[in-house]
Tab-separated table of C-alpha atoms in Angstrom:
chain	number	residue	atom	x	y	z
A	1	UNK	CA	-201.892	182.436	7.732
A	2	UNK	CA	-202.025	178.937	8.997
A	3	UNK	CA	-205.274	177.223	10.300
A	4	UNK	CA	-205.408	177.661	13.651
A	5	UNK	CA	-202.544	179.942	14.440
A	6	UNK	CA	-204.034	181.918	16.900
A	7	UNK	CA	-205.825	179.335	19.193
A	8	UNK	CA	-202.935	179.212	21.033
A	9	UNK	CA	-203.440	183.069	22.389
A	10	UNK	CA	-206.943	182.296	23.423
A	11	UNK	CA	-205.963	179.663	26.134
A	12	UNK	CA	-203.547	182.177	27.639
A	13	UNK	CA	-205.806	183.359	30.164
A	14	UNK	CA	-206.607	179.810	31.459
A	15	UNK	CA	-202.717	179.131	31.520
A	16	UNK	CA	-202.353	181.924	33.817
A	17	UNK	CA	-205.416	181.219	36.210
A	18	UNK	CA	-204.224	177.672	36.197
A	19	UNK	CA	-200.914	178.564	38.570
A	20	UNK	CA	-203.465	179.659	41.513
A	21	UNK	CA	-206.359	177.216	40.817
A	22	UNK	CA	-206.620	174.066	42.533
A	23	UNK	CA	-208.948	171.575	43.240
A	24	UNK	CA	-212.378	172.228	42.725
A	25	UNK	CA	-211.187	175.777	40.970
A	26	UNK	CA	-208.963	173.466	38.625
A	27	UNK	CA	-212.255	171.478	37.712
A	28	UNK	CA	-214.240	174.650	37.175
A	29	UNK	CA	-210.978	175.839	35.208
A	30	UNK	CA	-211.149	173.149	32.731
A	31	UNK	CA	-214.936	173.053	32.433
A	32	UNK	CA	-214.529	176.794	31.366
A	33	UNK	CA	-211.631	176.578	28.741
A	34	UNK	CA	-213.476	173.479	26.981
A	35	UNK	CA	-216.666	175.403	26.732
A	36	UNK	CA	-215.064	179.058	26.260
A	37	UNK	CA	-215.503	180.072	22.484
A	38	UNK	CA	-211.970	179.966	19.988
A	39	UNK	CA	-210.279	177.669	22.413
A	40	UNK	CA	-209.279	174.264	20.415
A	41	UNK	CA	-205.830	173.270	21.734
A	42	UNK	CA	-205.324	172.210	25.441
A	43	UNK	CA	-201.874	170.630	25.785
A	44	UNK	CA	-200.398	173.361	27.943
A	45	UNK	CA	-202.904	173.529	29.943
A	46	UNK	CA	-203.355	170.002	30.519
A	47	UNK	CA	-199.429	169.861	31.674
A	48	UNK	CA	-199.615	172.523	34.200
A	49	UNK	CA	-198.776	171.115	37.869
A	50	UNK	CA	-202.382	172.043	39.610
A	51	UNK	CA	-204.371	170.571	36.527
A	52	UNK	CA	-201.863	167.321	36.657
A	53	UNK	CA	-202.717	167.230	40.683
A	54	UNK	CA	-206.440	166.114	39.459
A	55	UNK	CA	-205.252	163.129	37.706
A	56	UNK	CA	-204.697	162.182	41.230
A	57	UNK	CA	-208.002	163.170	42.878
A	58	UNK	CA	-210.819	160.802	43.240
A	59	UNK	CA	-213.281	163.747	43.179
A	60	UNK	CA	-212.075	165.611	40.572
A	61	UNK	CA	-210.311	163.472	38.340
A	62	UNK	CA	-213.030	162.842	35.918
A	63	UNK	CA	-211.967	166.400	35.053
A	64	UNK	CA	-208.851	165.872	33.952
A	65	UNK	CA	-210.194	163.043	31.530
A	66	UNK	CA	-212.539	165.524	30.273
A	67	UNK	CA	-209.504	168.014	29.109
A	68	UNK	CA	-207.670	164.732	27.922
A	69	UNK	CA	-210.805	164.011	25.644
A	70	UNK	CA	-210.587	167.467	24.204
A	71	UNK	CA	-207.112	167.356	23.776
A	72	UNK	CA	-206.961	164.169	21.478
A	73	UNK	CA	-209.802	162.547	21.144
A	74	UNK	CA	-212.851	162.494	19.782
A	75	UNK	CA	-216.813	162.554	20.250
A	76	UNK	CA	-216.806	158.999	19.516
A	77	UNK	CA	-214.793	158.363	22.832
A	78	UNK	CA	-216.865	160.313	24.706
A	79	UNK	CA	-219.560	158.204	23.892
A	80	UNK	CA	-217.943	155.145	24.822
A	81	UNK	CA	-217.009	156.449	28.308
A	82	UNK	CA	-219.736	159.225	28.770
A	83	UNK	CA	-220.189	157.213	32.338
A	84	UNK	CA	-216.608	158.253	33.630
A	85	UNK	CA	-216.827	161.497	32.583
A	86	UNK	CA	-218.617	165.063	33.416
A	87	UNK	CA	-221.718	165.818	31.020
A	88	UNK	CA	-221.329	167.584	28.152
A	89	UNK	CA	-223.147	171.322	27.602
A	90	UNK	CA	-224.204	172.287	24.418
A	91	UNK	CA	-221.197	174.433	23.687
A	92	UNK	CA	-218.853	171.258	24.900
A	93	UNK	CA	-220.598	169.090	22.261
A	94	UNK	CA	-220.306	171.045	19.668
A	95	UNK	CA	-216.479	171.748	19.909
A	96	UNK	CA	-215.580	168.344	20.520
A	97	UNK	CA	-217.428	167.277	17.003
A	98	UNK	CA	-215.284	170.104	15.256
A	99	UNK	CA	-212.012	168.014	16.913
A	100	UNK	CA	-213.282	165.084	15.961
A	101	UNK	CA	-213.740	166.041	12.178
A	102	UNK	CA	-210.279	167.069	12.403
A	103	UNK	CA	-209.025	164.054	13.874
A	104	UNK	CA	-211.270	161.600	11.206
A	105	UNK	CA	-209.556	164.029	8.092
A	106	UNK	CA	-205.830	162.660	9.642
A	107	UNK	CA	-206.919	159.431	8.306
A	108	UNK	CA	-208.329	159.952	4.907
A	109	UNK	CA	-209.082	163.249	2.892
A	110	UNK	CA	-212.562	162.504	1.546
A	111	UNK	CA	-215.232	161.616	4.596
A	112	UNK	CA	-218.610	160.836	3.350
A	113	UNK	CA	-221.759	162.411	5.416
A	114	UNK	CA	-222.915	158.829	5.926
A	115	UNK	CA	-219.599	158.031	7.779
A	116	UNK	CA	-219.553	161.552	9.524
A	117	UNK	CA	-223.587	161.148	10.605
A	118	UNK	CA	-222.782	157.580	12.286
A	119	UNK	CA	-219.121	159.335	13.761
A	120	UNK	CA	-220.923	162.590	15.147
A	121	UNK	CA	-224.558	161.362	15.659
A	122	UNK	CA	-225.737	164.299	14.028
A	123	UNK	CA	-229.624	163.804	13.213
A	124	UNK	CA	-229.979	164.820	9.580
A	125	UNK	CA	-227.395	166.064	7.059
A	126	UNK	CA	-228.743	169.508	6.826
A	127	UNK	CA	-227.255	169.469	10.377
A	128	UNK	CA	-224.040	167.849	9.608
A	129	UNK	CA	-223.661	170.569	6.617
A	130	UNK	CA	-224.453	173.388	9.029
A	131	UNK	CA	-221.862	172.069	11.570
A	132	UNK	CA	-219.198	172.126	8.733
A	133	UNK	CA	-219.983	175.685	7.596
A	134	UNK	CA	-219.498	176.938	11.027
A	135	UNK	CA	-216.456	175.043	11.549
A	136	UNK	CA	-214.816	176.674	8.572
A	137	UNK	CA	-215.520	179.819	9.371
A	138	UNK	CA	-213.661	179.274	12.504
A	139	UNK	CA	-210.940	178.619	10.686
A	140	UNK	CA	-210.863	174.808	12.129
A	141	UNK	CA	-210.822	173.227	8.708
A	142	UNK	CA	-210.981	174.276	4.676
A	143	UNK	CA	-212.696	171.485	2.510
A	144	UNK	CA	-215.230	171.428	-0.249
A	145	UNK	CA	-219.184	169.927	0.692
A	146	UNK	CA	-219.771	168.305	-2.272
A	147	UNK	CA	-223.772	167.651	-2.056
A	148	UNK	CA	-224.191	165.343	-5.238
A	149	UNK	CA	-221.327	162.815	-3.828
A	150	UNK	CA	-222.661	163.362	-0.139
A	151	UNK	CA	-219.308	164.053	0.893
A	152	UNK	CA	-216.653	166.291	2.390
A	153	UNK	CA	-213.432	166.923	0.840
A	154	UNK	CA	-210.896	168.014	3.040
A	155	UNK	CA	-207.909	170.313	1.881
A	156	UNK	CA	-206.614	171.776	5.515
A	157	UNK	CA	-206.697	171.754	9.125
A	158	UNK	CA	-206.064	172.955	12.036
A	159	UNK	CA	-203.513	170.557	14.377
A	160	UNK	CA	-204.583	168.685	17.484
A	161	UNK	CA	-202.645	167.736	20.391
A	162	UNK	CA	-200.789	164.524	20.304
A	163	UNK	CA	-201.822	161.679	22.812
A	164	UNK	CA	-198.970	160.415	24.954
A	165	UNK	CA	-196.535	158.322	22.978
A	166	UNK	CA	-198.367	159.258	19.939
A	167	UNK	CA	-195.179	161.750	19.153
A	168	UNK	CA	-192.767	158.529	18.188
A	169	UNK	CA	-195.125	157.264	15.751
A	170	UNK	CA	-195.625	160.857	13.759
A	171	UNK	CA	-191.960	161.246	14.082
A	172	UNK	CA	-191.654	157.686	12.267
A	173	UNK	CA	-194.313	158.485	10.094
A	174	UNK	CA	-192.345	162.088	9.264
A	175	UNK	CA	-188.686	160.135	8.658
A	176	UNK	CA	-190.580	158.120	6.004
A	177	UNK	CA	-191.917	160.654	4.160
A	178	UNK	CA	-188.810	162.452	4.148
A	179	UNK	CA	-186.766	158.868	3.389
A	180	UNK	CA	-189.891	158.417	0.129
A	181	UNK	CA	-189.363	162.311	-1.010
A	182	UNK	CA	-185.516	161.961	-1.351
A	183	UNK	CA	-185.649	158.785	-3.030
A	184	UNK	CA	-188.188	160.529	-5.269
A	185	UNK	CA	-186.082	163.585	-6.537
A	186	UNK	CA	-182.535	161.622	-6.592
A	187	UNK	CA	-184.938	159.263	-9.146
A	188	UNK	CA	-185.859	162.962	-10.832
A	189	UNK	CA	-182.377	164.564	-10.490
A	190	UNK	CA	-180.920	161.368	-12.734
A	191	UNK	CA	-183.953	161.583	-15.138
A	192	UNK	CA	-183.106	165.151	-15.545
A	193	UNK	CA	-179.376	164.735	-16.126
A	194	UNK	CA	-180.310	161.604	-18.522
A	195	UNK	CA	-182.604	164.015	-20.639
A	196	UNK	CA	-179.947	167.156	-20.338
A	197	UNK	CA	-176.993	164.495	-22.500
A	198	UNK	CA	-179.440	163.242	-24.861
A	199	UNK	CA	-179.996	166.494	-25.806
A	200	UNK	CA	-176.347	167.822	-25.902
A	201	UNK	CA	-175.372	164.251	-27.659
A	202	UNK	CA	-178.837	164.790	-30.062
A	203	UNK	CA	-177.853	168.664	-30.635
A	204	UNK	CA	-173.975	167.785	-31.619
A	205	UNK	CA	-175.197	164.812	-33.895
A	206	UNK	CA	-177.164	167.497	-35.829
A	207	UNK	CA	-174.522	169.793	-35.719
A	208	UNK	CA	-171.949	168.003	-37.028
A	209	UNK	CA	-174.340	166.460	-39.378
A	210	UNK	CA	-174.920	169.773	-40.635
A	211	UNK	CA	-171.315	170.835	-41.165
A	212	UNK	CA	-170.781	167.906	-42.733
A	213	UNK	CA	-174.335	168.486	-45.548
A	214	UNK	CA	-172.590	171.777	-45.979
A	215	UNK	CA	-169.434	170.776	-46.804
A	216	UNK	CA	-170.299	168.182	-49.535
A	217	UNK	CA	-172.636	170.635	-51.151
A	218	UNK	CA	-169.588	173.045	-51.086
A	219	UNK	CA	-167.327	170.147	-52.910
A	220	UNK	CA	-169.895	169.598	-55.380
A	221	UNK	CA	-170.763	173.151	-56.384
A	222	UNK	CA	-167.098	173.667	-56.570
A	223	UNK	CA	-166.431	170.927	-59.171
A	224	UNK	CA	-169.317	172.408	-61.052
A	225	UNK	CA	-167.568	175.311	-61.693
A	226	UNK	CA	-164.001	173.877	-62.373
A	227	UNK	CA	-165.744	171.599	-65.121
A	228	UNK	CA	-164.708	172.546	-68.605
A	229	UNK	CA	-167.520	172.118	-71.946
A	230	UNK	CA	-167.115	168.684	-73.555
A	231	UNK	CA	-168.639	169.777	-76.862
A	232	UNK	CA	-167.667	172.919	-79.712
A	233	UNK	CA	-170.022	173.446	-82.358
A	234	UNK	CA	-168.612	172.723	-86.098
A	235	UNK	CA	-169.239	172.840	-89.417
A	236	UNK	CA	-170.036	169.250	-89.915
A	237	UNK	CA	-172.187	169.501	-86.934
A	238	UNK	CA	-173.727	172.379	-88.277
A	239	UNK	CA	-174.353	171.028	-91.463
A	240	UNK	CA	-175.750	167.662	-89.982
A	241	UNK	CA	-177.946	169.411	-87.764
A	242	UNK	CA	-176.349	167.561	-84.229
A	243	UNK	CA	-173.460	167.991	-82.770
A	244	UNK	CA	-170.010	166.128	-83.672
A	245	UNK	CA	-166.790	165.880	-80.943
A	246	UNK	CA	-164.307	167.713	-82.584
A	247	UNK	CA	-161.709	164.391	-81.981
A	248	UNK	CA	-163.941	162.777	-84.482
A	249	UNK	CA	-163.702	165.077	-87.280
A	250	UNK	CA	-159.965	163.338	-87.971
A	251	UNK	CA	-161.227	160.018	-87.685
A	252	UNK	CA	-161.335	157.281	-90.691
A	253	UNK	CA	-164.931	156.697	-90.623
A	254	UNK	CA	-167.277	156.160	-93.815
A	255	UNK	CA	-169.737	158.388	-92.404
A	256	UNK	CA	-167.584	161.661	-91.690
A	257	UNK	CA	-165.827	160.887	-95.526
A	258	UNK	CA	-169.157	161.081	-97.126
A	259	UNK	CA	-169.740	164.492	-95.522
A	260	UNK	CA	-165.946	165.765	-97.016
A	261	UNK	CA	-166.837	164.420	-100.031
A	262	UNK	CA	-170.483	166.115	-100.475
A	263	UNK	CA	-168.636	169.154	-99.782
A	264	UNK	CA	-166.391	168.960	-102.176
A	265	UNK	CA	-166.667	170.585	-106.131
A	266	UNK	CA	-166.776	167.506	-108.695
A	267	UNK	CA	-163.091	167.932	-111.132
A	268	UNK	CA	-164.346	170.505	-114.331
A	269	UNK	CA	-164.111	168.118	-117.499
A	270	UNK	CA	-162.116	169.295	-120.372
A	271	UNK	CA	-164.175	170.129	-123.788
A	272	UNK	CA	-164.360	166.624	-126.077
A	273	UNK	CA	-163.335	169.183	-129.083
A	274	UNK	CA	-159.691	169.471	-127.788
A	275	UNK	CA	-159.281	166.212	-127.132
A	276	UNK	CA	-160.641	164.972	-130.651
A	277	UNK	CA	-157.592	168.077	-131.903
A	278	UNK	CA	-155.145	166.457	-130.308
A	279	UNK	CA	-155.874	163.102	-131.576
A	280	UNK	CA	-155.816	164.336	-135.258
A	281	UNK	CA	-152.712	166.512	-134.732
């Protein structure tokens, strides 16, 4: 549930005295709703005709400045014009520093105690601390006290009214942001489609690399197998102890004829008895 999101329902019953209360009843009216407990937004009730009539009254009209203040502004400005404008009770004070904390957080997220002490004129910081418990428990703000900084972090809060011509400006402010956060995903939208084709273009390379690896290796262990032997075992070779191409074996060479001739019986001689017959005969 959003910060805030039932203040609205606790200024209802102002709203509805407001349409019978004028005058000094309108004063008392306002002095009521910015002291009555759970009531932090004012606009409507600032814009109703009888509370507009005080704007107009020099007796009461100090009144109406008072609901301005706790509309949109901040303890700070009551300080600065505390001499135009009704005294503050306790309860008054109190809920106008919660609004002011808010206000201070629209303009930076981390507010140290030393700026907060000088911006609330709260005595001590065990004060301060105890003023920023209490105003996250009524759901005003969410933050973090961080002791050993001396500061308050601020994550959420609740929304104030906006000041009179103060609208333009946060509509500007909202057309920016919405100008900066399309400029920022068109810039991720092409970054994504940039990184989606190198991936298809880096996943095809590898895929056609691959097809390609396999069909060389394919080639290659097919030529393998078509490849006849280039070498017989013979007799010369096994005689010689290596291993002789058989195209060799017919070839003129002094090496190869020494091997026929080593294998080959010497001519048997004939008995020198028969020749020496012959002779005589």
């Amino acid at each position: 549930m959003e910060l805030g999101s039932n203040f609205a329902a606790k200024l209802e019953p102002f709203l509805l005295m407001s349409k019978s209360a004028k005058g000094a009843a309108a004063a008392k009216l306002i002095q009521d709703a910015t002291s009555a407990p759970g009531v932090f937004v004012f606009a409507e009730l600032l814009e109703t005709s009888n509370v507009q009539e005080l704007a107009n009254s020099q007796q009461h009209s100090q009144f109406y400045s008072l609901l301005q203040l706790f509309s949109y502004r901040t303890y700070k400005d009551y300080l600065e014009h505390k001499d135009q404008l009704p005294p503050l009770n306790q309860a008054q004070t109190i809920k106008l520093k919660y609004l002011s904390i808010v206000s201070l957080a629209t303009e930076r997220r981390i507010l140290p105690y030393s700026f907060l002490l000088q911006e609330l004129q709260m005595p001590t910081i065990r004060e301060l601390e105890d003023l920023i418990i209490d105003a996250i428990y009524l759901d005003i703000l969410r933050g973090k006290l961080d002791q050993k900084e001396q500061q308050l972090e601020i994550e959420y809060t609740m929304g104030r009214d906006l000041e009179p011509g103060k609208a333009e400006n946060v509509l500007a402010a909202l057309q920016s942001w919405a100008a900066t956060t399309s400029s920022v995903l068109s810039a991720l939208d092409q970054e994504l489609e940039r990184v989606a084709s190198y991936e298809a273009a880096t996943r095809m390379e590898n895929e056609e690399h691959e097809r390609i690896y396999t069909l060389i290796l394919k080639d290659v262990l097919d030529r393998n197998k078509e490849k006849p032997s280039s070498r017989r075992p013979g007799a010369l070779s096994n005689a010689l102890g290596s291993n002789i191409p058989s195209d060799l074996m017919d070839v003129d060479d002094p090496t190869v004829e020494m091997a026929r001739n080593k294998s080959r019986k010497p001519p048997t001689e004939m008995p020198s008895k028969s020749v020496r017959k012959r002779n005589r005969g």
